[in-house]
Every structure is written in structure tokens, then in C-alpha cells.
Amino acid sequence: MLYVEILGNLPSLAEGEVKTLLELASPKFNLAERDYLFLALDADESAFSFLERLGMAHEAGILLFSADSVDELYSKAEALDWGFLEEPFAVRRERMLNCRHDVKDVERTLGGIIAKEGLKVNLRNPKSVIRVYCGEKLWVGVKRIHFDPKGFEKRKAHNRPFFKPISLHPRLSRAMVNLSRAREEVLDPFMGLGGILIEAGLMGIKAYGVDIREDMVEGARGNLEFFGVKDYDLRVGDATKLREIFERSFEAIATDPPYGTSATLAGREREELYRKALESMYDVLNGYLSIAFPVQFDASKVAEKIGFEVLERYYQRVHGSLERYFYVMRV
């Protein structure tokens, strides 16, 4: 089995992202158990090639076992052959908000059990990190992937050559691409300055983008190049006329339409723009759509009338004047 530690700011969306990537890896894989922000996955190591795409996660690894008490943890650890570990090793614990066990000595005691097998310890620079998560249960695993927050911070809007102050966080942009089930390509019909497409490109997914403003298209191109994304196709155009722009269909769409001013909405009423854009996306989509809308727009009703099947909806309160839902739909 595997595990993922997800972020706590949007846990339902983060869990949905994990489930989506497991689905892409294999129809046999699924979420086995949840313990606060710890997800136990019924999956094997082949899923890592997809899980490494995660945006809304701290880390992922191999799940060795769980225990209902500290004594049971030590008993299982003593029965386990730790010879598979790469030396040297270290033990780290994570005490989650729902931790109900006394784990103050768990690193030292578990480390001692493992060291008895002749394995070397190095707390500063280990090659293997044993993770103990304390929640309702105790979970023991070996860390395999760390999702470095510094990488995401470097790609925040103000660190791009061209930026607007209001932009999705790179972690959220990446999650939207993942929720769209994109494997080879993704289209963003409201790309702005390309935040979603940067994350897609860094995952090896070809980025297609549209914006009605030529300066935005040029800015997005500069941003993609700045972050080393080369496989893209950006065009000036209207998101309500996608078939005319590309004359083809796409396997996935991920997009964050504008929410407010007449300038960002190109002088059109917001709900009219959203409806026509959804119709246009439906016309060129052969798979899944990941999209955000303000809560005032009844996206489910409009989308279902067009023909979409609405699968998921995740709520986020951004600030006092903006609340939104992230939707996952399919044709």
C-alpha cells in the first residue's frame, strides 16, 4: 500500500486530486482509508509516476503498516524485516491534530528497533526516512516523494515575468490540471497569463491556450518560456468560439474564467459569457473539464442543460467578496 499526506487548506479537493491520479494510474487502485490529512491508498508503486504530479500534497510514500496503539506499533516493527531500507536512515514523526496516542518517544524507540538489525542511523542526511503519522491510528511508512513548497512558491504570480496580482496559486492550478484527467494535452480557454498552462507543461502535458487579449497571449508565452515550457500552442481568440479557433477536439480542459469587471469579461454579461463558453467547451471536449465559478452562478444547472455530467464540486472561500466552486464535469 501507499500513503499521501495532503494539504489542510482545501482537503476535499486535495483528496479528489489523489483519487483522480489513482484512477489514471489503474482502475484497480483506490483510497482505502482516511485519517485526518493522511490517506492510505490501495495501490502499488506503479502509482508513483502519477502521484508525483500532485499539487495539493506534502509528501507520498510506501505504507508499511498501521497500529491501534504504540505497543502494537513496536510489536509490528520488531516482526518486520527492515533489510529493504537504504542506509543510513532516520525516523520522523508527524503528530496530526487528531492524534490520540503518546508518541513523544516513538522516533527514538522505533529507530532503536530498526538499528538492532545492523542498519546505520543518520539524522541529518538520511537516505531513507521512516515516517510515523499519529492520528486516530498510528501509520508507519517510508517517504518516497516530497512536494517541495519552494518550487511552487517560485512560480507564484509575482515571480513571473508577466503577472496580475489576482491569480490561482500554482498548487491549485496543478490540481485543476490533474482533476481534468489530462494525460497528453490540456486546453485553457481563459488562460490569462498562463498559470494553469505552466503547471501542465511542467508535468509534460502539451499546453493549449486561448485569450481574447493579444497582450495576455504574449505575456503567457513569455511566462511559459521563462519556466522552460516549450510544448505549447497559444492563440488570440474568443472562448465562446473554440471550434473556430482550433478546428479539433481535446481530451481535457482546465480553466479559471474571469469573475468580475467589464474589461475581463470583454463587455459581456457574466452569466451569458459562462453559458456560451460552456457550450463552446462542450463542443470541443472528448473527456473531462475542470473549471471554477463564483458561487452565485448555478454552474451545475447550466452545464447539465448543455449536456455535461457534473461529477464533483469543491467549495473555497477566497475572501469576503469571493466564494467559488471548483467543478469537475465530463461530456
mmCIF file with all atom_site columns, N, CA and C in Angstrom, residues 135-177:
data_model
loop_
_atom_site.group_PDB
_atom_site.id
_atom_site.type_symbol
_atom_site.label_atom_id
_atom_site.label_alt_id
_atom_site.label_comp_id
_atom_site.label_asym_id
_atom_site.label_entity_id
_atom_site.label_seq_id
_atom_site.pdbx_PDB_ins_code
_atom_site.Cartn_x
_atom_site.Cartn_y
_atom_site.Cartn_z
_atom_site.occupancy
_atom_site.B_iso_or_equiv
_atom_site.pdbx_formal_charge
_atom_site.auth_seq_id
_atom_site.auth_comp_id
_atom_site.auth_asym_id
_atom_site.auth_atom_id
_atom_site.pdbx_PDB_model_num
ATOM 1   N N  . GLY A 1 135 ? -2.640 9.804  14.265  1.00 0.00 ? 135 GLY A N  1
ATOM 2   C CA . GLY A 1 135 ? -3.990 10.316 14.164  1.00 0.00 ? 135 GLY A CA 1
ATOM 3   C C  . GLY A 1 135 ? -4.882 9.454  15.021  1.00 0.00 ? 135 GLY A C  1
ATOM 4   N N  . GLU A 1 136 ? -6.022 9.039  14.473  1.00 0.00 ? 136 GLU A N  1
ATOM 5   C CA . GLU A 1 136 ? -6.831 8.041  15.169  1.00 0.00 ? 136 GLU A CA 1
ATOM 6   C C  . GLU A 1 136 ? -6.057 6.734  15.296  1.00 0.00 ? 136 GLU A C  1
ATOM 7   N N  . LYS A 1 137 ? -5.280 6.438  14.268  1.00 0.00 ? 137 LYS A N  1
ATOM 8   C CA . LYS A 1 137 ? -4.373 5.297  14.271  1.00 0.00 ? 137 LYS A CA 1
ATOM 9   C C  . LYS A 1 137 ? -2.942 5.800  14.214  1.00 0.00 ? 137 LYS A C  1
ATOM 10  N N  . LEU A 1 138 ? -2.020 4.876  14.291  1.00 0.00 ? 138 LEU A N  1
ATOM 11  C CA . LEU A 1 138 ? -0.615 5.145  14.033  1.00 0.00 ? 138 LEU A CA 1
ATOM 12  C C  . LEU A 1 138 ? -0.259 4.509  12.693  1.00 0.00 ? 138 LEU A C  1
ATOM 13  N N  . TRP A 1 139 ? 0.419  5.257  11.849  1.00 0.00 ? 139 TRP A N  1
ATOM 14  C CA . TRP A 1 139 ? 0.749  4.803  10.499  1.00 0.00 ? 139 TRP A CA 1
ATOM 15  C C  . TRP A 1 139 ? 2.256  4.887  10.307  1.00 0.00 ? 139 TRP A C  1
ATOM 16  N N  . VAL A 1 140 ? 2.844  3.846  9.767   1.00 0.00 ? 140 VAL A N  1
ATOM 17  C CA . VAL A 1 140 ? 4.288  3.811  9.553   1.00 0.00 ? 140 VAL A CA 1
ATOM 18  C C  . VAL A 1 140 ? 4.567  3.577  8.069   1.00 0.00 ? 140 VAL A C  1
ATOM 19  N N  . GLY A 1 141 ? 5.380  4.449  7.495   1.00 0.00 ? 141 GLY A N  1
ATOM 20  C CA . GLY A 1 141 ? 5.704  4.321  6.081   1.00 0.00 ? 141 GLY A CA 1
ATOM 21  C C  . GLY A 1 141 ? 7.107  4.804  5.782   1.00 0.00 ? 141 GLY A C  1
ATOM 22  N N  . VAL A 1 142 ? 7.494  4.686  4.529   1.00 0.00 ? 142 VAL A N  1
ATOM 23  C CA . VAL A 1 142 ? 8.790  5.162  4.057   1.00 0.00 ? 142 VAL A CA 1
ATOM 24  C C  . VAL A 1 142 ? 8.536  6.258  3.032   1.00 0.00 ? 142 VAL A C  1
ATOM 25  N N  . LYS A 1 143 ? 9.056  7.445  3.290   1.00 0.00 ? 143 LYS A N  1
ATOM 26  C CA . LYS A 1 143 ? 8.832  8.567  2.385   1.00 0.00 ? 143 LYS A CA 1
ATOM 27  C C  . LYS A 1 143 ? 9.508  8.326  1.038   1.00 0.00 ? 143 LYS A C  1
ATOM 28  N N  . ARG A 1 144 ? 8.782  8.607  -0.045  1.00 0.00 ? 144 ARG A N  1
ATOM 29  C CA . ARG A 1 144 ? 9.338  8.471  -1.388  1.00 0.00 ? 144 ARG A CA 1
ATOM 30  C C  . ARG A 1 144 ? 9.326  9.794  -2.151  1.00 0.00 ? 144 ARG A C  1
ATOM 31  N N  . ILE A 1 145 ? 8.291  10.611 -1.973  1.00 0.00 ? 145 ILE A N  1
ATOM 32  C CA . ILE A 1 145 ? 8.163  11.864 -2.716  1.00 0.00 ? 145 ILE A CA 1
ATOM 33  C C  . ILE A 1 145 ? 7.903  13.005 -1.739  1.00 0.00 ? 145 ILE A C  1
ATOM 34  N N  . HIS A 1 146 ? 8.679  14.075 -1.854  1.00 0.00 ? 146 HIS A N  1
ATOM 35  C CA . HIS A 1 146 ? 8.436  15.307 -1.101  1.00 0.00 ? 146 HIS A CA 1
ATOM 36  C C  . HIS A 1 146 ? 8.051  16.391 -2.095  1.00 0.00 ? 146 HIS A C  1
ATOM 37  N N  . PHE A 1 147 ? 6.901  17.006 -1.881  1.00 0.00 ? 147 PHE A N  1
ATOM 38  C CA . PHE A 1 147 ? 6.428  18.051 -2.789  1.00 0.00 ? 147 PHE A CA 1
ATOM 39  C C  . PHE A 1 147 ? 6.930  19.386 -2.254  1.00 0.00 ? 147 PHE A C  1
ATOM 40  N N  . ASP A 1 148 ? 8.086  19.812 -2.753  1.00 0.00 ? 148 ASP A N  1
ATOM 41  C CA . ASP A 1 148 ? 8.807  20.969 -2.226  1.00 0.00 ? 148 ASP A CA 1
ATOM 42  C C  . ASP A 1 148 ? 7.979  22.246 -2.387  1.00 0.00 ? 148 ASP A C  1
ATOM 43  N N  . PRO A 1 149 ? 7.581  22.876 -1.285  1.00 0.00 ? 149 PRO A N  1
ATOM 44  C CA . PRO A 1 149 ? 6.793  24.110 -1.402  1.00 0.00 ? 149 PRO A CA 1
ATOM 45  C C  . PRO A 1 149 ? 7.554  25.246 -2.063  1.00 0.00 ? 149 PRO A C  1
ATOM 46  N N  . LYS A 1 150 ? 8.893  25.215 -1.992  1.00 0.00 ? 150 LYS A N  1
ATOM 47  C CA . LYS A 1 150 ? 9.677  26.295 -2.592  1.00 0.00 ? 150 LYS A CA 1
ATOM 48  C C  . LYS A 1 150 ? 9.492  26.344 -4.108  1.00 0.00 ? 150 LYS A C  1
ATOM 49  N N  . GLY A 1 151 ? 9.353  25.176 -4.734  1.00 0.00 ? 151 GLY A N  1
ATOM 50  C CA . GLY A 1 151 ? 9.138  25.149 -6.176  1.00 0.00 ? 151 GLY A CA 1
ATOM 51  C C  . GLY A 1 151 ? 7.839  25.821 -6.566  1.00 0.00 ? 151 GLY A C  1
ATOM 52  N N  . PHE A 1 152 ? 6.790  25.548 -5.808  1.00 0.00 ? 152 PHE A N  1
ATOM 53  C CA . PHE A 1 152 ? 5.504  26.188 -6.090  1.00 0.00 ? 152 PHE A CA 1
ATOM 54  C C  . PHE A 1 152 ? 5.570  27.690 -5.816  1.00 0.00 ? 152 PHE A C  1
ATOM 55  N N  . GLU A 1 153 ? 6.236  28.069 -4.722  1.00 0.00 ? 153 GLU A N  1
ATOM 56  C CA . GLU A 1 153 ? 6.346  29.493 -4.387  1.00 0.00 ? 153 GLU A CA 1
ATOM 57  C C  . GLU A 1 153 ? 7.086  30.256 -5.476  1.00 0.00 ? 153 GLU A C  1
ATOM 58  N N  . LYS A 1 154 ? 8.085  29.653 -6.078  1.00 0.00 ? 154 LYS A N  1
ATOM 59  C CA . LYS A 1 154 ? 8.848  30.320 -7.136  1.00 0.00 ? 154 LYS A CA 1
ATOM 60  C C  . LYS A 1 154 ? 7.991  30.601 -8.364  1.00 0.00 ? 154 LYS A C  1
ATOM 61  N N  . ARG A 1 155 ? 6.889  29.854 -8.501  1.00 0.00 ? 155 ARG A N  1
ATOM 62  C CA . ARG A 1 155 ? 6.034  30.043 -9.682  1.00 0.00 ? 155 ARG A CA 1
ATOM 63  C C  . ARG A 1 155 ? 4.785  30.882 -9.380  1.00 0.00 ? 155 ARG A C  1
ATOM 64  N N  . LYS A 1 156 ? 4.701  31.446 -8.176  1.00 0.00 ? 156 LYS A N  1
ATOM 65  C CA . LYS A 1 156 ? 3.567  32.319 -7.866  1.00 0.00 ? 156 LYS A CA 1
ATOM 66  C C  . LYS A 1 156 ? 3.586  33.538 -8.779  1.00 0.00 ? 156 LYS A C  1
ATOM 67  N N  . ALA A 1 157 ? 2.424  34.170 -8.918  1.00 0.00 ? 157 ALA A N  1
ATOM 68  C CA . ALA A 1 157 ? 2.237  35.214 -9.926  1.00 0.00 ? 157 ALA A CA 1
ATOM 69  C C  . ALA A 1 157 ? 3.310  36.295 -9.884  1.00 0.00 ? 157 ALA A C  1
ATOM 70  N N  . HIS A 1 158 ? 3.673  36.779 -8.704  1.00 0.00 ? 158 HIS A N  1
ATOM 71  C CA . HIS A 1 158 ? 4.613  37.911 -8.635  1.00 0.00 ? 158 HIS A CA 1
ATOM 72  C C  . HIS A 1 158 ? 6.038  37.517 -9.010  1.00 0.00 ? 158 HIS A C  1
ATOM 73  N N  . ASN A 1 159 ? 6.301  36.225 -9.148  1.00 0.00 ? 159 ASN A N  1
ATOM 74  C CA . ASN A 1 159 ? 7.632  35.769 -9.561  1.00 0.00 ? 159 ASN A CA 1
ATOM 75  C C  . ASN A 1 159 ? 7.719  35.481 -11.055 1.00 0.00 ? 159 ASN A C  1
ATOM 76  N N  . ARG A 1 160 ? 6.651  35.728 -11.779 1.00 0.00 ? 160 ARG A N  1
ATOM 77  C CA . ARG A 1 160 ? 6.655  35.525 -13.226 1.00 0.00 ? 160 ARG A CA 1
ATOM 78  C C  . ARG A 1 160 ? 7.013  36.831 -13.933 1.00 0.00 ? 160 ARG A C  1
ATOM 79  N N  . PRO A 1 161 ? 7.599  36.747 -15.125 1.00 0.00 ? 161 PRO A N  1
ATOM 80  C CA . PRO A 1 161 ? 7.932  37.975 -15.854 1.00 0.00 ? 161 PRO A CA 1
ATOM 81  C C  . PRO A 1 161 ? 6.703  38.851 -16.119 1.00 0.00 ? 161 PRO A C  1
ATOM 82  N N  . PHE A 1 162 ? 5.566  38.218 -16.393 1.00 0.00 ? 162 PHE A N  1
ATOM 83  C CA . PHE A 1 162 ? 4.318  38.931 -16.645 1.00 0.00 ? 162 PHE A CA 1
ATOM 84  C C  . PHE A 1 162 ? 3.292  38.424 -15.634 1.00 0.00 ? 162 PHE A C  1
ATOM 85  N N  . PHE A 1 163 ? 2.649  39.331 -14.898 1.00 0.00 ? 163 PHE A N  1
ATOM 86  C CA . PHE A 1 163 ? 1.725  38.839 -13.879 1.00 0.00 ? 163 PHE A CA 1
ATOM 87  C C  . PHE A 1 163 ? 0.605  39.835 -13.598 1.00 0.00 ? 163 PHE A C  1
ATOM 88  N N  . LYS A 1 164 ? -0.472 39.290 -13.085 1.00 0.00 ? 164 LYS A N  1
ATOM 89  C CA . LYS A 1 164 ? -1.570 40.028 -12.474 1.00 0.00 ? 164 LYS A CA 1
ATOM 90  C C  . LYS A 1 164 ? -1.586 39.635 -11.008 1.00 0.00 ? 164 LYS A C  1
ATOM 91  N N  . PRO A 1 165 ? -1.917 40.563 -10.109 1.00 0.00 ? 165 PRO A N  1
ATOM 92  C CA . PRO A 1 165 ? -1.898 40.211 -8.673  1.00 0.00 ? 165 PRO A CA 1
ATOM 93  C C  . PRO A 1 165 ? -2.905 39.138 -8.293  1.00 0.00 ? 165 PRO A C  1
ATOM 94  N N  . ILE A 1 166 ? -4.002 39.049 -9.049  1.00 0.00 ? 166 ILE A N  1
ATOM 95  C CA . ILE A 1 166 ? -5.014 38.035 -8.747  1.00 0.00 ? 166 ILE A CA 1
ATOM 96  C C  . ILE A 1 166 ? -4.800 36.849 -9.682  1.00 0.00 ? 166 ILE A C  1
ATOM 97  N N  . SER A 1 167 ? -4.366 35.751 -9.116  1.00 0.00 ? 167 SER A N  1
ATOM 98  C CA . SER A 1 167 ? -4.076 34.562 -9.910  1.00 0.00 ? 167 SER A CA 1
ATOM 99  C C  . SER A 1 167 ? -4.136 33.342 -9.011  1.00 0.00 ? 167 SER A C  1
ATOM 100 N N  . LEU A 1 168 ? -4.500 32.204 -9.568  1.00 0.00 ? 168 LEU A N  1
ATOM 101 C CA . LEU A 1 168 ? -4.527 30.976 -8.787  1.00 0.00 ? 168 LEU A CA 1
ATOM 102 C C  . LEU A 1 168 ? -3.135 30.624 -8.293  1.00 0.00 ? 168 LEU A C  1
ATOM 103 N N  . HIS A 1 169 ? -3.062 30.076 -7.094  1.00 0.00 ? 169 HIS A N  1
ATOM 104 C CA . HIS A 1 169 ? -1.790 29.568 -6.594  1.00 0.00 ? 169 HIS A CA 1
ATOM 105 C C  . HIS A 1 169 ? -1.360 28.402 -7.489  1.00 0.00 ? 169 HIS A C  1
ATOM 106 N N  . PRO A 1 170 ? -0.054 28.277 -7.751  1.00 0.00 ? 170 PRO A N  1
ATOM 107 C CA . PRO A 1 170 ? 0.415  27.176 -8.610  1.00 0.00 ? 170 PRO A CA 1
ATOM 108 C C  . PRO A 1 170 ? -0.033 25.793 -8.141  1.00 0.00 ? 170 PRO A C  1
ATOM 109 N N  . ARG A 1 171 ? -0.127 25.561 -6.834  1.00 0.00 ? 171 ARG A N  1
ATOM 110 C CA . ARG A 1 171 ? -0.606 24.263 -6.348  1.00 0.00 ? 171 ARG A CA 1
ATOM 111 C C  . ARG A 1 171 ? -2.033 24.008 -6.822  1.00 0.00 ? 171 ARG A C  1
ATOM 112 N N  . LEU A 1 172 ? -2.871 25.038 -6.760  1.00 0.00 ? 172 LEU A N  1
ATOM 113 C CA . LEU A 1 172 ? -4.261 24.895 -7.171  1.00 0.00 ? 172 LEU A CA 1
ATOM 114 C C  . LEU A 1 172 ? -4.374 24.754 -8.687  1.00 0.00 ? 172 LEU A C  1
ATOM 115 N N  . SER A 1 173 ? -3.545 25.489 -9.412  1.00 0.00 ? 173 SER A N  1
ATOM 116 C CA . SER A 1 173 ? -3.521 25.349 -10.872 1.00 0.00 ? 173 SER A CA 1
ATOM 117 C C  . SER A 1 173 ? -3.170 23.925 -11.273 1.00 0.00 ? 173 SER A C  1
ATOM 118 N N  . ARG A 1 174 ? -2.167 23.365 -10.587 1.00 0.00 ? 174 ARG A N  1
ATOM 119 C CA . ARG A 1 174 ? -1.751 21.989 -10.881 1.00 0.00 ? 174 ARG A CA 1
ATOM 120 C C  . ARG A 1 174 ? -2.879 21.012 -10.565 1.00 0.00 ? 174 ARG A C  1
ATOM 121 N N  . ALA A 1 175 ? -3.549 21.220 -9.444  1.00 0.00 ? 175 ALA A N  1
ATOM 122 C CA . ALA A 1 175 ? -4.657 20.335 -9.075  1.00 0.00 ? 175 ALA A CA 1
ATOM 123 C C  . ALA A 1 175 ? -5.762 20.388 -10.121 1.00 0.00 ? 175 ALA A C  1
ATOM 124 N N  . MET A 1 176 ? -6.031 21.574 -10.679 1.00 0.00 ? 176 MET A N  1
ATOM 125 C CA . MET A 1 176 ? -7.066 21.685 -11.702 1.00 0.00 ? 176 MET A CA 1
ATOM 126 C C  . MET A 1 176 ? -6.700 20.884 -12.956 1.00 0.00 ? 176 MET A C  1
ATOM 127 N N  . VAL A 1 177 ? -5.419 20.928 -13.332 1.00 0.00 ? 177 VAL A N  1
ATOM 128 C CA . VAL A 1 177 ? -4.989 20.120 -14.475 1.00 0.00 ? 177 VAL A CA 1
ATOM 129 C C  . VAL A 1 177 ? -5.194 18.638 -14.164 1.00 0.00 ? 177 VAL A C  1
#
